[in-house]
Amino acid sequence: MLDRRQITDHLEDVEKALARRGGAIDLSDLRALLAERKSLVTETEELRHRQKSAGDEMKAAAKAGGDAAAKLREELGKLSARVKSGTARIAEIEAAVDERLLELPNLPLAEVPEGAGEQDNPEVSVWGEKPTFDFAPKAHWDLGPELGILDFERGAKLSGARFTVLFDDGARLSRALIAFMLDVHRERGYREVQTPYLVSRETMTGTGQLPKFEDDAFKTAGEKELFLIPTAEVPVTNLHREEIFEPGDLPLHYCSYTACFRAEAGSHGKDVRGLIRQHQFDKVELVRFERPEDSSEALEALLDDACEILRRLDLHYRVVELCSGDLGFSSARTFDVEVWLPGQDAYREISSCSCFTDFQARRMKIRYREEQGAKPKLVHTLNGSGLAVGRTLVAILEQYQEADGTVRIPEALQPYLGGQEVISVE
């Protein structure tokens, strides 16, 4: 959520910053609400002051006798009604402003490159070399079924499109990747946490999933409304909702494995083949709570932590920075890690690492103190995939495939698979 004071005092600057995301966002309704609130607050304070004065005058008049006390009593009644009406309207405006603020995206940081969409995202770095083959490399949606480890048809039979069943080495490889990722991140200073997969509306709102992305969420029906999490970012960041970190508590880093659930209502048929865009998928997520002055360096460190998984698996990848027009709703700055998929002759996103500045923290009221007894300030939150498990499995299948249809297992993963070196038809 954006800072109300910033909007009140610097509305034109906010509008310009939001326009960098693509298309002007009309804030005239917010301007009118805030102006009305300011006027009402001033008027109500004056009325309360008059109430106090009239009350003192009425006490004196009551002692003196006569009609003055009755007139003052009548005036006090009218003043009370006006104060009550003004206070109620201020509360209505507060609610309307909060509702409107929940609809507004975060402001891009100044260093975010300009652009309209993903075609304008600049490449930042490349790691490793593209694997070469003396045969035509296959896509994972062909390799997996041929090896008997991915079954898209049975997934569809059970649940519909965009669900997959993993058998044998597919299931074992997925489990090995989860353990490997968590071990690496714990080694690099992250605290492992396991959270619920079902969360409240308040929890989804805290990280910015609601109200904008409600159509992309799966939720329960009936008396108790709960949402299936789209990412571990949601429950993990909300762990400290309405809390104040004391001096010495920050920085705080978490890693968490969860299943993730997304309706993908706005995907319009994109990436319907294979494991790239599923309704249910596994992911290891990294979440960081930082002091504002440290969040820029923390984003670089977060990005490196995500990339470390790919480096240890010896998977070729590149990093791009999202331009202003391609930023996610809550993000102030984002780097995407894209792994090379030779079977598709394309780079595909495998991690998105973002700094949200104080946008999420303001929604969740997560603050910290610089020193004991100091006034609390809003923290900065960051998160990134470390990594998307299914997409990592895809990258291994496609980058490590052999001409005979087998797939080599990266050396770093072999201890998690009992020393197994190759996936072949069972």
Coordinates of C-alpha atoms in Angstrom, one line a residue:
M1 CA 0.0 0.0 0.0
L2 CA 1.3 3.5 -0.9
D3 CA 1.9 6.1 1.8
R4 CA -1.2 8.2 2.3
R5 CA 0.9 11.2 3.3
Q6 CA 3.0 10.9 0.2
I7 CA -0.2 11.0 -1.9
T8 CA -1.6 13.9 0.0
D9 CA 1.6 16.0 -0.2
H10 CA 3.0 14.9 -3.5
L11 CA 0.1 13.6 -5.6
E12 CA 1.5 14.8 -9.0
D13 CA 4.8 13.0 -8.3
V14 CA 2.9 9.8 -7.4
E15 CA 0.8 10.0 -10.6
K16 CA 4.0 10.4 -12.7
A17 CA 5.6 7.4 -11.0
L18 CA 2.6 5.3 -11.5
A19 CA 2.4 6.3 -15.2
R20 CA 5.8 4.7 -15.7
R21 CA 4.0 1.4 -15.3
G22 CA 2.1 2.1 -18.5
G23 CA -0.9 4.3 -18.9
A24 CA -2.0 7.1 -16.6
I25 CA -3.8 6.2 -13.4
D26 CA -6.5 8.8 -12.5
L27 CA -6.2 9.7 -8.9
S28 CA -8.7 12.6 -9.0
D29 CA -11.2 10.6 -6.8
L30 CA -8.5 10.1 -4.2
R31 CA -7.6 13.8 -4.4
A32 CA -11.2 14.7 -3.8
L33 CA -11.6 12.3 -0.9
L34 CA -8.4 13.5 0.8
A35 CA -9.4 17.1 0.4
E36 CA -12.8 16.5 1.9
R37 CA -11.3 14.6 4.8
K38 CA -8.8 17.5 5.5
S39 CA -11.7 20.0 5.5
L40 CA -13.9 17.9 7.7
V41 CA -11.1 17.3 10.2
T42 CA -10.5 21.0 10.5
E43 CA -14.3 21.7 10.8
T44 CA -14.8 19.0 13.4
E45 CA -11.9 20.1 15.5
E46 CA -13.4 23.7 15.5
L47 CA -16.8 22.3 16.4
R48 CA -15.3 20.3 19.3
H49 CA -13.5 23.5 20.5
R50 CA -16.8 25.3 20.4
Q51 CA -18.5 22.4 22.2
K52 CA -16.0 22.8 25.1
S53 CA -16.5 26.6 25.2
A54 CA -20.3 26.3 25.1
G55 CA -20.2 23.7 27.8
D56 CA -18.2 26.0 30.1
E57 CA -20.6 28.9 29.3
M58 CA -23.6 26.8 30.0
K59 CA -22.3 25.9 33.5
A60 CA -21.8 29.5 34.3
A61 CA -25.2 30.5 32.8
A62 CA -27.0 27.8 34.8
K63 CA -25.6 29.3 38.0
A64 CA -26.7 32.8 37.0
G65 CA -30.2 31.6 36.0
G66 CA -32.3 33.0 33.1
D67 CA -32.7 31.8 29.5
A68 CA -29.1 31.7 28.5
A69 CA -28.5 28.2 29.7
A70 CA -31.4 26.8 27.7
K71 CA -30.1 28.5 24.5
L72 CA -26.6 27.1 25.1
R73 CA -28.0 23.6 25.8
E74 CA -29.8 23.8 22.4
E75 CA -26.6 25.0 20.7
L76 CA -24.7 22.1 22.3
G77 CA -27.2 19.6 21.0
K78 CA -26.8 21.0 17.4
L79 CA -23.0 21.0 17.8
S80 CA -23.0 17.4 19.1
A81 CA -25.1 16.3 16.0
R82 CA -22.7 18.1 13.6
V83 CA -19.6 16.5 15.3
K84 CA -21.2 13.1 15.2
S85 CA -22.1 13.5 11.5
G86 CA -18.6 14.8 10.6
T87 CA -16.9 12.0 12.5
A88 CA -19.0 9.4 10.7
R89 CA -18.2 10.9 7.3
I90 CA -14.5 11.0 8.2
A91 CA -14.7 7.3 9.0
E92 CA -16.5 6.7 5.6
I93 CA -13.8 8.6 3.8
E94 CA -11.0 6.7 5.7
A95 CA -12.5 3.4 4.6
A96 CA -12.9 4.6 1.0
V97 CA -9.3 5.9 0.9
D98 CA -8.0 2.6 2.2
E99 CA -10.0 0.6 -0.3
R100 CA -8.7 2.8 -3.1
L101 CA -5.1 2.5 -1.9
L102 CA -5.4 -1.3 -2.0
E103 CA -6.1 -1.0 -5.7
L104 CA -2.9 1.0 -6.5
P105 CA 0.4 -0.7 -7.4
N106 CA 3.7 0.1 -5.9
L107 CA 5.9 2.9 -7.3
P108 CA 8.9 1.8 -9.4
L109 CA 12.3 2.7 -7.9
A110 CA 14.2 5.4 -9.9
E111 CA 16.7 2.9 -11.1
V112 CA 14.1 0.6 -12.8
P113 CA 14.6 0.9 -16.6
E114 CA 11.9 2.4 -18.7
G115 CA 9.8 0.1 -21.0
A116 CA 6.3 -1.0 -21.9
G117 CA 6.6 -4.8 -21.5
E118 CA 8.8 -7.9 -21.4
Q119 CA 10.3 -7.1 -24.8
D120 CA 12.0 -4.1 -23.1
N121 CA 13.6 -6.0 -20.2
P122 CA 17.4 -5.6 -20.5
E123 CA 19.7 -8.6 -20.1
V124 CA 21.9 -8.1 -17.0
S125 CA 24.1 -11.2 -17.0
V126 CA 24.6 -14.7 -18.4
W127 CA 26.0 -17.7 -16.6
G128 CA 27.5 -20.7 -18.3
E129 CA 27.3 -21.9 -21.8
K130 CA 24.3 -23.2 -23.7
P131 CA 24.6 -27.0 -23.9
T132 CA 25.3 -28.3 -27.4
F133 CA 23.9 -31.5 -28.8
D134 CA 24.7 -33.7 -31.8
F135 CA 21.0 -34.6 -32.1
A136 CA 17.8 -32.6 -32.0
P137 CA 17.0 -32.0 -28.3
K138 CA 13.5 -32.9 -27.1
A139 CA 11.1 -30.8 -25.0
H140 CA 10.3 -32.2 -21.6
W141 CA 6.7 -32.9 -22.6
D142 CA 8.2 -35.5 -24.9
L143 CA 11.1 -36.7 -22.8
G144 CA 9.1 -37.1 -19.5
P145 CA 6.4 -39.4 -20.9
E146 CA 8.9 -41.5 -22.9
L147 CA 10.9 -42.1 -19.7
G148 CA 7.6 -42.9 -17.8
I149 CA 8.2 -40.2 -15.2
L150 CA 5.6 -37.5 -16.3
D151 CA 2.0 -38.3 -17.0
F152 CA 0.0 -35.4 -18.3
E153 CA -3.0 -37.5 -19.3
R154 CA -3.5 -39.0 -15.9
G155 CA -3.1 -35.6 -14.3
A156 CA -5.9 -34.3 -16.6
K157 CA -8.0 -37.4 -15.7
L158 CA -7.7 -36.6 -12.0
S159 CA -8.1 -32.9 -12.0
G160 CA -8.3 -31.4 -15.5
A161 CA -5.9 -29.4 -17.6
R162 CA -2.6 -28.2 -16.2
F163 CA -2.2 -30.9 -13.6
T164 CA 0.5 -33.6 -13.8
V165 CA 1.3 -36.9 -12.2
L166 CA 5.0 -37.6 -11.5
F167 CA 6.1 -41.3 -11.3
D168 CA 9.2 -43.1 -10.1
D169 CA 12.4 -41.0 -10.9
G170 CA 10.2 -38.0 -11.7
A171 CA 8.8 -38.0 -8.2
R172 CA 12.1 -38.8 -6.6
L173 CA 13.9 -36.0 -8.6
S174 CA 11.3 -33.5 -7.5
R175 CA 11.7 -34.5 -3.8
A176 CA 15.5 -34.4 -4.2
L177 CA 15.4 -30.9 -5.6
I178 CA 13.3 -29.6 -2.7
A179 CA 15.7 -31.1 -0.1
F180 CA 18.7 -29.8 -2.1
M181 CA 17.3 -26.3 -2.4
L182 CA 16.4 -26.0 1.3
D183 CA 19.8 -27.3 2.3
V184 CA 21.6 -24.8 0.2
H185 CA 19.5 -21.9 1.5
R186 CA 19.9 -23.0 5.1
E187 CA 23.7 -23.1 4.5
R188 CA 23.5 -19.5 3.2
G189 CA 21.7 -18.2 6.4
Y190 CA 18.0 -18.7 5.8
R191 CA 15.8 -20.1 8.5
E192 CA 13.6 -22.9 7.3
V193 CA 9.8 -22.6 8.0
Q194 CA 6.8 -24.7 7.1
T195 CA 3.5 -22.8 6.9
P196 CA -0.2 -23.6 6.2
Y197 CA -1.3 -23.8 2.6
L198 CA -4.7 -22.3 3.4
V199 CA -4.8 -18.6 4.5
S200 CA -7.3 -15.9 5.3
R201 CA -8.4 -13.0 3.1
E202 CA -6.4 -10.6 5.4
T203 CA -3.3 -12.7 4.8
M204 CA -3.7 -12.6 1.0
T205 CA -4.4 -8.8 1.2
G206 CA -1.2 -8.2 3.2
T207 CA 1.2 -9.2 0.4
G208 CA -0.9 -7.7 -2.4
Q209 CA -2.6 -10.7 -3.9
L210 CA -6.0 -9.2 -3.0
P211 CA -8.0 -7.5 -4.1
K212 CA -6.4 -7.3 -7.6
F213 CA -5.7 -11.0 -8.2
E214 CA -8.7 -12.7 -6.6
D215 CA -9.7 -14.2 -9.9
D216 CA -6.3 -16.0 -10.0
A217 CA -6.8 -17.6 -6.6
F218 CA -8.5 -20.8 -5.5
K219 CA -10.6 -20.5 -2.4
T220 CA -12.9 -22.5 -0.2
A221 CA -16.6 -22.3 -0.3
G222 CA -18.9 -22.3 2.7
E223 CA -19.0 -20.4 6.0
K224 CA -15.2 -20.2 6.5
E225 CA -13.5 -18.5 3.5
L226 CA -9.8 -19.6 3.0
F227 CA -7.5 -19.2 0.1
L228 CA -5.0 -21.7 -1.3
I229 CA -1.6 -20.0 -1.3
P230 CA -0.2 -18.9 -4.7
T231 CA 3.3 -18.8 -3.2
A232 CA 5.0 -19.2 0.2
E233 CA 5.6 -15.5 0.1
V234 CA 2.0 -15.0 1.3
P235 CA 2.1 -16.9 4.6
V236 CA 5.8 -16.4 5.3
T237 CA 5.7 -12.6 5.0
N238 CA 2.6 -12.5 7.1
L239 CA 4.3 -14.4 9.9
H240 CA 5.2 -11.0 11.3
R241 CA 2.1 -9.1 10.5
E242 CA 1.3 -6.3 13.1
E243 CA 4.7 -7.0 14.8
I244 CA 7.6 -4.7 15.7
F245 CA 11.2 -6.0 15.3
E246 CA 13.4 -4.8 18.2
P247 CA 17.0 -3.6 17.7
G248 CA 19.2 -6.5 16.6
D249 CA 16.3 -8.6 15.1
L250 CA 17.0 -7.5 11.5
P251 CA 17.9 -8.7 9.0
L252 CA 15.7 -11.8 9.1
H253 CA 15.7 -14.4 6.3
Y254 CA 13.3 -17.3 5.7
C255 CA 13.2 -20.2 3.2
S256 CA 10.1 -22.3 2.8
Y257 CA 8.9 -25.2 0.6
T258 CA 5.2 -25.2 -0.2
A259 CA 2.9 -26.4 -2.9
C260 CA 1.5 -23.4 -4.8
F261 CA -2.0 -23.0 -6.4
R262 CA -2.9 -20.6 -9.1
A263 CA -6.0 -20.4 -11.3
E264 CA -4.1 -18.5 -14.0
A265 CA -7.3 -16.7 -14.9
G266 CA -5.3 -14.1 -16.9
S267 CA -2.9 -16.4 -18.7
H268 CA -5.2 -16.7 -21.8
G269 CA -3.8 -20.1 -22.9
K270 CA -0.1 -19.3 -22.5
D271 CA 2.3 -22.1 -21.8
V272 CA -0.4 -24.8 -21.7
R273 CA 2.0 -27.6 -22.6
G274 CA 4.1 -29.4 -20.0
L275 CA 5.1 -28.2 -16.5
I276 CA 5.8 -24.6 -17.2
R277 CA 2.4 -23.1 -16.1
Q278 CA 0.5 -25.5 -13.8
H279 CA -2.5 -24.9 -11.5
Q280 CA -0.5 -26.8 -8.8
F281 CA 3.2 -26.7 -8.5
D282 CA 6.1 -26.9 -6.0
K283 CA 8.4 -24.1 -5.1
V284 CA 11.0 -23.1 -2.5
E285 CA 10.6 -19.5 -1.6
L286 CA 13.0 -17.0 0.0
V287 CA 11.7 -14.1 2.1
R288 CA 13.7 -11.3 3.6
F289 CA 12.9 -8.6 6.1
E290 CA 15.4 -5.7 5.9
R291 CA 16.1 -2.2 7.1
P292 CA 15.3 0.3 4.3
E293 CA 18.9 1.4 3.8
D294 CA 19.9 -2.3 3.3
S295 CA 17.2 -3.4 0.9
S296 CA 19.1 -2.6 -2.3
E297 CA 22.1 -4.7 -1.4
A298 CA 19.7 -7.3 0.0
L299 CA 18.0 -7.6 -3.4
E300 CA 21.4 -8.4 -5.0
A301 CA 22.1 -11.0 -2.3
L302 CA 18.7 -12.6 -2.8
L303 CA 19.2 -12.8 -6.5
D304 CA 22.6 -14.5 -6.0
D305 CA 21.0 -17.0 -3.5
A306 CA 18.5 -18.0 -6.2
C307 CA 21.2 -18.2 -8.9
E308 CA 23.4 -20.3 -6.6
I309 CA 21.0 -23.3 -7.0
L310 CA 21.4 -23.1 -10.8
R311 CA 25.2 -22.7 -10.6
R312 CA 25.5 -25.8 -8.4
L313 CA 23.3 -27.8 -10.8
D314 CA 25.4 -26.4 -13.7
L315 CA 22.3 -25.2 -15.5
H316 CA 22.9 -22.4 -18.0
Y317 CA 20.8 -19.2 -17.3
R318 CA 20.6 -15.5 -17.7
V319 CA 19.3 -12.6 -15.6
V320 CA 17.0 -9.8 -16.9
E321 CA 15.7 -6.8 -15.1
L322 CA 12.0 -6.0 -15.4
C323 CA 11.3 -2.7 -17.0
S324 CA 8.8 -0.3 -15.5
G325 CA 5.9 -1.6 -17.7
D326 CA 6.5 -5.2 -16.7
L327 CA 6.8 -4.9 -12.9
G328 CA 4.5 -6.9 -10.7
F329 CA 1.8 -5.2 -8.7
S330 CA 3.6 -5.0 -5.4
S331 CA 7.2 -4.8 -6.7
A332 CA 9.4 -1.7 -6.7
R333 CA 12.2 -3.5 -8.5
T334 CA 12.5 -7.0 -9.9
F335 CA 15.1 -9.3 -11.5
D336 CA 14.0 -12.4 -13.3
V337 CA 16.2 -15.5 -13.6
E338 CA 15.6 -17.3 -16.9
V339 CA 16.9 -20.8 -17.4
W340 CA 17.7 -22.1 -20.9
L341 CA 15.4 -24.9 -22.2
P342 CA 17.1 -26.4 -25.4
G343 CA 14.0 -28.5 -26.2
Q344 CA 12.1 -25.2 -26.6
D345 CA 15.0 -23.1 -27.9
A346 CA 14.1 -20.5 -25.3
Y347 CA 14.9 -19.0 -22.0
R348 CA 12.0 -19.4 -19.4
E349 CA 11.6 -17.7 -16.1
I350 CA 12.6 -19.9 -13.1
S351 CA 12.8 -17.2 -10.4
S352 CA 11.6 -13.7 -9.9
C353 CA 13.4 -11.7 -7.2
S354 CA 11.7 -8.5 -6.0
C355 CA 12.1 -5.7 -3.5
F356 CA 8.7 -4.3 -2.3
T357 CA 10.2 -1.5 -0.3
D358 CA 7.6 -0.7 2.5
F359 CA 4.6 -1.5 0.3
Q360 CA 3.7 -4.8 1.9
A361 CA 4.9 -3.8 5.3
R362 CA 2.4 -0.9 5.4
R363 CA -0.5 -3.2 4.6
M364 CA 0.7 -5.7 7.3
K365 CA 1.9 -3.1 9.8
I366 CA 5.4 -4.7 10.1
R367 CA 7.8 -2.3 11.7
Y368 CA 11.2 -2.1 13.4
R369 CA 13.0 0.0 15.9
E370 CA 16.5 1.4 15.2
E371 CA 17.2 1.5 19.0
Q372 CA 15.4 0.7 22.2
G373 CA 12.4 3.0 22.8
A374 CA 12.7 4.6 19.3
K375 CA 9.6 5.3 17.2
P376 CA 9.0 2.3 15.0
K377 CA 9.5 2.5 11.2
L378 CA 8.3 0.3 8.4
V379 CA 10.6 -2.5 7.3
H380 CA 11.3 -3.4 3.7
T381 CA 10.3 -6.9 2.4
L382 CA 11.8 -8.9 -0.4
N383 CA 11.2 -12.3 -1.8
G384 CA 12.2 -14.6 -4.7
S385 CA 11.8 -18.2 -5.8
G386 CA 14.8 -20.3 -4.8
L387 CA 13.6 -22.1 -7.1
A388 CA 10.4 -23.2 -8.8
V389 CA 10.8 -27.0 -8.5
G390 CA 8.9 -28.1 -11.6
R391 CA 10.7 -25.7 -13.8
T392 CA 14.1 -26.8 -12.4
L393 CA 13.1 -30.4 -13.1
V394 CA 12.2 -29.3 -16.7
A395 CA 15.6 -27.6 -17.1
I396 CA 17.5 -30.8 -15.9
L397 CA 15.5 -33.0 -18.3
E398 CA 16.2 -30.7 -21.3
Q399 CA 19.8 -29.6 -20.6
Y400 CA 21.0 -33.0 -19.4
Q401 CA 19.3 -35.2 -22.0
E402 CA 21.3 -37.8 -24.1
A403 CA 20.8 -39.0 -27.6
D404 CA 19.5 -42.4 -26.4
G405 CA 16.6 -40.7 -24.5
T406 CA 18.2 -41.0 -21.0
V407 CA 18.9 -38.0 -18.8
R408 CA 22.0 -37.5 -16.7
I409 CA 21.5 -36.4 -13.1
P410 CA 23.5 -33.3 -12.0
E411 CA 26.3 -34.3 -9.7
A412 CA 25.1 -32.1 -6.9
L413 CA 21.8 -34.0 -6.8
Q414 CA 23.2 -37.5 -6.9
P415 CA 23.7 -37.8 -3.1
Y416 CA 20.0 -37.1 -2.7
L417 CA 19.1 -40.0 -5.1
G418 CA 21.3 -42.6 -3.5
G419 CA 24.2 -42.0 -5.9
Q420 CA 22.0 -42.5 -9.0
E421 CA 23.6 -41.0 -12.1
V422 CA 21.1 -41.5 -14.9
I423 CA 17.3 -41.5 -15.4
S424 CA 16.3 -44.2 -17.9
V425 CA 13.2 -46.2 -18.8
E426 CA 12.4 -48.5 -16.0

